[in-house]
mmCIF file of C-alpha atoms in Angstrom:
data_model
loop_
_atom_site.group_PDB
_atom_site.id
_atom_site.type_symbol
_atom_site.label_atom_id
_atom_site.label_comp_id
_atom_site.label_asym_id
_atom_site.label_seq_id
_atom_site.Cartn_x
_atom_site.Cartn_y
_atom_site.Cartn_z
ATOM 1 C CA UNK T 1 5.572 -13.330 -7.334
ATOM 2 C CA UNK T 2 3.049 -13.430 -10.341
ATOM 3 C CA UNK T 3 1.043 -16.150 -8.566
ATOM 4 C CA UNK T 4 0.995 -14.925 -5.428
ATOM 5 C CA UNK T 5 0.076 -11.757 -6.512
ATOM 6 C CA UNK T 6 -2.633 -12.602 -8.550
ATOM 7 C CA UNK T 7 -4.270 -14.827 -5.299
ATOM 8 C CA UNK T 8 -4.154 -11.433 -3.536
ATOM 9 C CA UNK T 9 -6.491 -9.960 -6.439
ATOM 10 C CA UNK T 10 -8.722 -13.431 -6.606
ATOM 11 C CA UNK T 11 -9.041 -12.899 -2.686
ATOM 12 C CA UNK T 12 -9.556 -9.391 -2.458
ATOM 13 C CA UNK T 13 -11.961 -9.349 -5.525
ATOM 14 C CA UNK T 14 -14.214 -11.830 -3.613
ATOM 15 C CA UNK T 15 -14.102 -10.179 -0.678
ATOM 16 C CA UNK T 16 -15.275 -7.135 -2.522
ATOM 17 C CA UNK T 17 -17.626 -8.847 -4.358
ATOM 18 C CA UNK T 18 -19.289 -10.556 -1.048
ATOM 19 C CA UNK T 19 -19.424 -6.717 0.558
ATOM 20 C CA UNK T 20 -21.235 -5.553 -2.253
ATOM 21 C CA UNK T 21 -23.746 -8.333 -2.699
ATOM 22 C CA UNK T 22 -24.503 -7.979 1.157
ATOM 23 C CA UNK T 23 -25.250 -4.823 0.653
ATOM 24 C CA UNK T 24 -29.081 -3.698 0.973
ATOM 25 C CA UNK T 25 -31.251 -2.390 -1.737
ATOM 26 C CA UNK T 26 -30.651 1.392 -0.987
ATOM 27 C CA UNK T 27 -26.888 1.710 -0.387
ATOM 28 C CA UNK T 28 -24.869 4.174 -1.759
ATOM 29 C CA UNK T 29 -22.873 2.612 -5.075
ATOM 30 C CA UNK T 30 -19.032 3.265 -4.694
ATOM 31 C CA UNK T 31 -17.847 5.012 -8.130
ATOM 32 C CA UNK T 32 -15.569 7.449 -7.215
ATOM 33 C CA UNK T 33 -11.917 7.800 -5.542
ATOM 34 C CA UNK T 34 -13.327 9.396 -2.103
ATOM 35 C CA UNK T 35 -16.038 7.130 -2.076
ATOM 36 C CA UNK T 36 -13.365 4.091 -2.213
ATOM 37 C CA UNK T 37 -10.694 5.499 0.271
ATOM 38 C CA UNK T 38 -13.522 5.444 2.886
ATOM 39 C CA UNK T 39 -13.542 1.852 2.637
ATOM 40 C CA UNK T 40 -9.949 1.435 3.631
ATOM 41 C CA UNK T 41 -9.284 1.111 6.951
ATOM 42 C CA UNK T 42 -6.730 -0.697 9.919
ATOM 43 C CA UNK T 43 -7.697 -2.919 12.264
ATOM 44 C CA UNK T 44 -5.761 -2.666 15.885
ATOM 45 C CA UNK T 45 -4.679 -6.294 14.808
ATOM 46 C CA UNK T 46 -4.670 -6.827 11.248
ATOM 47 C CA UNK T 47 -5.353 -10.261 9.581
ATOM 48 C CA UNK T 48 -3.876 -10.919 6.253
ATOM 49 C CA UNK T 49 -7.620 -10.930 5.336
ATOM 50 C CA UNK T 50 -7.675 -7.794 6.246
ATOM 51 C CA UNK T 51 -4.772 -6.470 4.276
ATOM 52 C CA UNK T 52 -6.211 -7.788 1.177
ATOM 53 C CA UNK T 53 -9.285 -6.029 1.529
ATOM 54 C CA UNK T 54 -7.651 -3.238 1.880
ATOM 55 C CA UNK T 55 -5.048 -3.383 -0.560
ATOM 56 C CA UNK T 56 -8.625 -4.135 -3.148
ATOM 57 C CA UNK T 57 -10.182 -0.701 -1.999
ATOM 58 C CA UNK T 58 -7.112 1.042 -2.199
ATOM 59 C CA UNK T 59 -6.718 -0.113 -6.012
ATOM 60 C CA UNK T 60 -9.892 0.971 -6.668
ATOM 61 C CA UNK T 61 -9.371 4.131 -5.394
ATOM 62 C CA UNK T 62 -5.959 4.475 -7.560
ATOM 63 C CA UNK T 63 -8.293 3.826 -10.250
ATOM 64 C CA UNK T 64 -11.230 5.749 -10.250
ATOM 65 C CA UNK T 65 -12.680 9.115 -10.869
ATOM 66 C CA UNK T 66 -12.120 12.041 -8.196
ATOM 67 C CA UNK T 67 -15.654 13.325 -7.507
ATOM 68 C CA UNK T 68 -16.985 16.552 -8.054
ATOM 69 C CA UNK T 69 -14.247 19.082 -6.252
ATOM 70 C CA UNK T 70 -17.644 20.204 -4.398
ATOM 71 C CA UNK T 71 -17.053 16.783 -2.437
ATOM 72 C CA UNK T 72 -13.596 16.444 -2.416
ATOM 73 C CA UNK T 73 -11.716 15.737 1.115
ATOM 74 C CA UNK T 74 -10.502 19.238 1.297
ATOM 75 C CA UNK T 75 -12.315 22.769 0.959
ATOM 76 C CA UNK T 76 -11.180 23.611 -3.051
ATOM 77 C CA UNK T 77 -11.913 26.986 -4.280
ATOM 78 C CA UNK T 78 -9.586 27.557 -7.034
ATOM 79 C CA UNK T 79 -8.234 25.287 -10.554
ATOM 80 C CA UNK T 80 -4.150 24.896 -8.417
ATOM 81 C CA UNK T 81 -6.521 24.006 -5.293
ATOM 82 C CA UNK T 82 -7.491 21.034 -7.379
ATOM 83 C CA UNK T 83 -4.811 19.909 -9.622
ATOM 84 C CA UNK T 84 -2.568 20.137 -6.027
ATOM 85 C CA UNK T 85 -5.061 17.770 -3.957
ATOM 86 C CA UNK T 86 -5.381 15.304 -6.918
ATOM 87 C CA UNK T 87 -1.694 14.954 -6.635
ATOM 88 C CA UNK T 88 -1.434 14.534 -3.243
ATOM 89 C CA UNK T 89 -4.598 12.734 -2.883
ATOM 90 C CA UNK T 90 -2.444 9.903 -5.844
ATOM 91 C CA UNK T 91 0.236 9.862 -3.906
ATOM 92 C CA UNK T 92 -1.121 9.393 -0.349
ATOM 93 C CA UNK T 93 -3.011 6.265 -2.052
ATOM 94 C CA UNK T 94 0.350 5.303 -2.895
ATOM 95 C CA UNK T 95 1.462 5.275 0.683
ATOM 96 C CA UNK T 96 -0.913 3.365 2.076
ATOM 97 C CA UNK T 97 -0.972 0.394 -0.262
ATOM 98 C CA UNK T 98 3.072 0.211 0.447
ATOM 99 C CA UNK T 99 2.124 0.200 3.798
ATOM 100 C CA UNK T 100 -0.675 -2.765 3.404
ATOM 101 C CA UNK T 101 1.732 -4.624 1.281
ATOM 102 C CA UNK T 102 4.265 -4.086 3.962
ATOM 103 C CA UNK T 103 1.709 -5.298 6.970
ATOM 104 C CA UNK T 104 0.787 -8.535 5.031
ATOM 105 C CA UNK T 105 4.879 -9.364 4.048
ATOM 106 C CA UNK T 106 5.737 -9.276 8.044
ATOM 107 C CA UNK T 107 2.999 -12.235 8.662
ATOM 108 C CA UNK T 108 4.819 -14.442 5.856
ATOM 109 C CA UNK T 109 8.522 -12.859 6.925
ATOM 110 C CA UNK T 110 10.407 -15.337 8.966
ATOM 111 C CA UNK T 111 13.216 -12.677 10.270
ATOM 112 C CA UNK T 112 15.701 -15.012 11.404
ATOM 113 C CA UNK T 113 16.501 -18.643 9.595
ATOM 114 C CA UNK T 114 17.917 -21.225 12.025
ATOM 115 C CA UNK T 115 19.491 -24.666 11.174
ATOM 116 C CA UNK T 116 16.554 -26.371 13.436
ATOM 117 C CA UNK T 117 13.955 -25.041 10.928
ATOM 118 C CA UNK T 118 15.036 -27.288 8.370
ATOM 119 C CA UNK T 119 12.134 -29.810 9.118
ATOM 120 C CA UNK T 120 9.790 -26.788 7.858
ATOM 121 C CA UNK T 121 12.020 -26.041 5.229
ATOM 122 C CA UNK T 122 9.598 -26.092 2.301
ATOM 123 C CA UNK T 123 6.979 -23.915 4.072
ATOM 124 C CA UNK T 124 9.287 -21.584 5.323
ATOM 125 C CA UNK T 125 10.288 -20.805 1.190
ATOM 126 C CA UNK T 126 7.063 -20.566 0.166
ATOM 127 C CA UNK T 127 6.364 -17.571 2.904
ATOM 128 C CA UNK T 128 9.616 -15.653 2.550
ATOM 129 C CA UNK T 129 8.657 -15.825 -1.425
ATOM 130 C CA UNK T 130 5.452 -14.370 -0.329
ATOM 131 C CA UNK T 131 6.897 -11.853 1.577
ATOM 132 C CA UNK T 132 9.458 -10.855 -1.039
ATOM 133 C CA UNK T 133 6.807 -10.150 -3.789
ATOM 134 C CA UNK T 134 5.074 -7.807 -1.476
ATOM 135 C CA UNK T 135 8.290 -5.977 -0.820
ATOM 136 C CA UNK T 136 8.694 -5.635 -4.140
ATOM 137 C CA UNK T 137 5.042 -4.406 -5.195
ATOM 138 C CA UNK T 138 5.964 -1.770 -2.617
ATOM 139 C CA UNK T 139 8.804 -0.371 -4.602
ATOM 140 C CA UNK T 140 6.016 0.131 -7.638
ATOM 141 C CA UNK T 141 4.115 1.577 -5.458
ATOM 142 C CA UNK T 142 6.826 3.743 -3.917
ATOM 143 C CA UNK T 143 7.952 4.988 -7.799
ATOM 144 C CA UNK T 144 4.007 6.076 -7.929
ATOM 145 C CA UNK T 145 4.018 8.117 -4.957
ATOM 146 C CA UNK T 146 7.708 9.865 -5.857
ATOM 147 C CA UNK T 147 5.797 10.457 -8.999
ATOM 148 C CA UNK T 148 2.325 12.172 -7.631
ATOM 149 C CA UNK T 149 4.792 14.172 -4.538
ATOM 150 C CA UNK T 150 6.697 15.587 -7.657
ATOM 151 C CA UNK T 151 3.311 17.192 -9.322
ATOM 152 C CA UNK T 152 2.429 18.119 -5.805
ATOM 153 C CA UNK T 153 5.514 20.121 -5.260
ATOM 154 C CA UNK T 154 5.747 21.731 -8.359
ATOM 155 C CA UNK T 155 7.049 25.800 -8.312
ATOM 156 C CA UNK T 156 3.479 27.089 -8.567
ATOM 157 C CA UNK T 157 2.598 24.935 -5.544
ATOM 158 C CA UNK T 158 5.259 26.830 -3.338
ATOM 159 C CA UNK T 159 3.180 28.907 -1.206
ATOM 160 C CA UNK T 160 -0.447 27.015 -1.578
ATOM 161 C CA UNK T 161 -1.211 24.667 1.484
ATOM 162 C CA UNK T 162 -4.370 22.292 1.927
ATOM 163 C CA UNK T 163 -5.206 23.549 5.035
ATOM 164 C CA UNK T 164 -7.762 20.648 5.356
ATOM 165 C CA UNK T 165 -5.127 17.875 4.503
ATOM 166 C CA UNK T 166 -1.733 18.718 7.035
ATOM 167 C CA UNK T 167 -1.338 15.138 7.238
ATOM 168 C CA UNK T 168 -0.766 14.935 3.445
ATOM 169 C CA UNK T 169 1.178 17.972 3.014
ATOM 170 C CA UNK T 170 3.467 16.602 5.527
ATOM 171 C CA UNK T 171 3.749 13.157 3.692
ATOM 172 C CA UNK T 172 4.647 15.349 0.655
ATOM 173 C CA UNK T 173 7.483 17.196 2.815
ATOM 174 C CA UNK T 174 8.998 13.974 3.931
ATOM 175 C CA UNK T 175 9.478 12.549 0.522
ATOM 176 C CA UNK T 176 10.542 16.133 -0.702
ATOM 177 C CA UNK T 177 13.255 16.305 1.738
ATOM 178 C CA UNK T 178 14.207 12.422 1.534
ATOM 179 C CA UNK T 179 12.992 12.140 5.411
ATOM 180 C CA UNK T 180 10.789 9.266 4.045
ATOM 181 C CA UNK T 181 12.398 7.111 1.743
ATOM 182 C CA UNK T 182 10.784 3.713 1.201
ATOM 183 C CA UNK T 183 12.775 2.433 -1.636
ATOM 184 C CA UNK T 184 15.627 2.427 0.889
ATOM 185 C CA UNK T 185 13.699 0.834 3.403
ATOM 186 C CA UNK T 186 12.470 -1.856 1.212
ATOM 187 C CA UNK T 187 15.536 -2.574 -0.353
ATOM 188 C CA UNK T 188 16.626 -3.230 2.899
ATOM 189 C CA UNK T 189 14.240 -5.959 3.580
ATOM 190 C CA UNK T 190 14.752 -7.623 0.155
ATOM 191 C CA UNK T 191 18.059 -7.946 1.041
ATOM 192 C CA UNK T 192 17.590 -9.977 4.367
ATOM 193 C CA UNK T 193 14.798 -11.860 2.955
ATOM 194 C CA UNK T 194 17.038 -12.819 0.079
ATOM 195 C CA UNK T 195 20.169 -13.856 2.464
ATOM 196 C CA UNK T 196 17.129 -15.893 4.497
ATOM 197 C CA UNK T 197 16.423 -17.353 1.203
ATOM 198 C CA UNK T 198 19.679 -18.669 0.496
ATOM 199 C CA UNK T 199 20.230 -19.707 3.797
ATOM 200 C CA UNK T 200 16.793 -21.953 4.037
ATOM 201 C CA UNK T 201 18.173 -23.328 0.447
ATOM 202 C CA UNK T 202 21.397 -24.375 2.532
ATOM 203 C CA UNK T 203 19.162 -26.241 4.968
ATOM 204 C CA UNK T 204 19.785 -29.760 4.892
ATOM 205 C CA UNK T 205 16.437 -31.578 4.525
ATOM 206 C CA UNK T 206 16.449 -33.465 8.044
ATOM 207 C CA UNK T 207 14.550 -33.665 11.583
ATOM 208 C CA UNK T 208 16.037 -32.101 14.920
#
C-alpha cells in the first residue's frame, strides 16, 4: 500500500509540477484552499491520470490556508459564518478525495476472480493490491470528514445555514443522520477484494 501510494504522490506531484511550469509569466499563483479546489475537477470519463491529478489538488487544498473570508465560496458576514464554512469546506474536501480514491480503485478492481484468469494471475494481484490501498486511504479520509461534519454540526450551528453552499449542508445532513456512511461502504469492498485476493492466491499457476 506504502508503495503504491507513494507512486500516486510521485505522479501527481509531476503532473502538478508540469501545470505549473506551463504556466505563463502572469498567472495567478495558487496559495490558498479556494484557489486549489478550483483545480479539481471530473472528467465525463476519467483516466487514472486524471484521478491523480486530482487527488494532488485536493491535498493541497486539505493543506492550505482559507483565503480572506472576503473571498471565500460563500457570502460570510459574521465569526460562526466562518468557523461553520471552514468546517464544512474540510470536510467536503474530505469527500471528494474518498471519492477520487474510489474512481481510481474500480480501474485496478477486478470484481469477479475466475479459475481461467489464472494465466494473468500475477497481474491480477498486483491491481486488486492497488485497489485495496485506495479503499483503505478512503477510510482516512472518511475519519477526516466525520471529524470536520462534527465541528460543522455543533449546538451553536443549529439554526445557521450557508445559504450559498446547500450542496454542503446537505453532505453534512447525510453524515449527521448516517444516510451517508462510507466506512460501511468501503468496508464492504475490502471485504470482496480481500476474498478475490485469496481466491487469485488459490489459482493454480497454469494456461486455459
Amino acid at each position: 500500500m506504502k508503495k503504491f501510494a507513494k507512486k500516486i504522490f510521485v505522479l501527481a506531484l509531476a503532473l502538478g509540477a508540469a501545470a505549473f511550469l506551463c504556466l505563463p509569466a502572469f498567472s495567478y499563483m495558487c496559495k490558498y484552499k479556494e484557489d486549489f479546489y478550483k483545480l479539481y475537477h471530473v472528467h465525463y470519463q476519467q483516466y487514472p491520470d486524471d484521478c491523480m491529478e486530482n487527488i494532488y489538488w485536493l491535498e493541497q487544498a486539505v493543506r492550505a490556508d482559507f483565503a480572506n473570508p472576503l473571498y471565500a465560496r460563500a457570502k460570510i458576514q459574521t465569526k460562526d459564518e466562518w468557523e461553520k464554512y471552514r468546517n464544512l469546506f474540510q470536510m467536503h474536501l474530505n469527500l471528494k478525495l474518498i471519492e477520487q480514491h474510489m474512481r481510481l480503485a474500480r480501474v485496478y478492481d477486478k470484481r469477479a476472480i475466475c479459475f481461467y484468469d489464472a494465466p494473468w494471475k500475477d497481474e491480477y494481484l498486483a491491481n486488486l493490491k492497488k485497489a485495496k490501498s485506495c479503499y483503505e486511504a478512503g477510510l482516512y479520509y472518511w475519519r477526516e470528514a466525520k471529524l470536520w461534519s462534527e465541528k460543522a454540526s455543533e449546538t451553536k450551528f443549529r439554526f445557521l445555514h450557508l445559504a450559498d453552499l446547500p450542496f454542503w449542508e446537505d453532505e453534512n445532513a447525510r453524515i449527521s443522520s448516517s444516510e451517508l456512511d462510507y466506512k460501511k461502504i468501503l468496508n464492504r469492498e475490502l471485504e470482496r477484494v480481500n476474498e478475490e485476493l485469496q481466491k487469485l492466491e488459490a489459482l493454480e499457476s497454469k494456461s486455459y
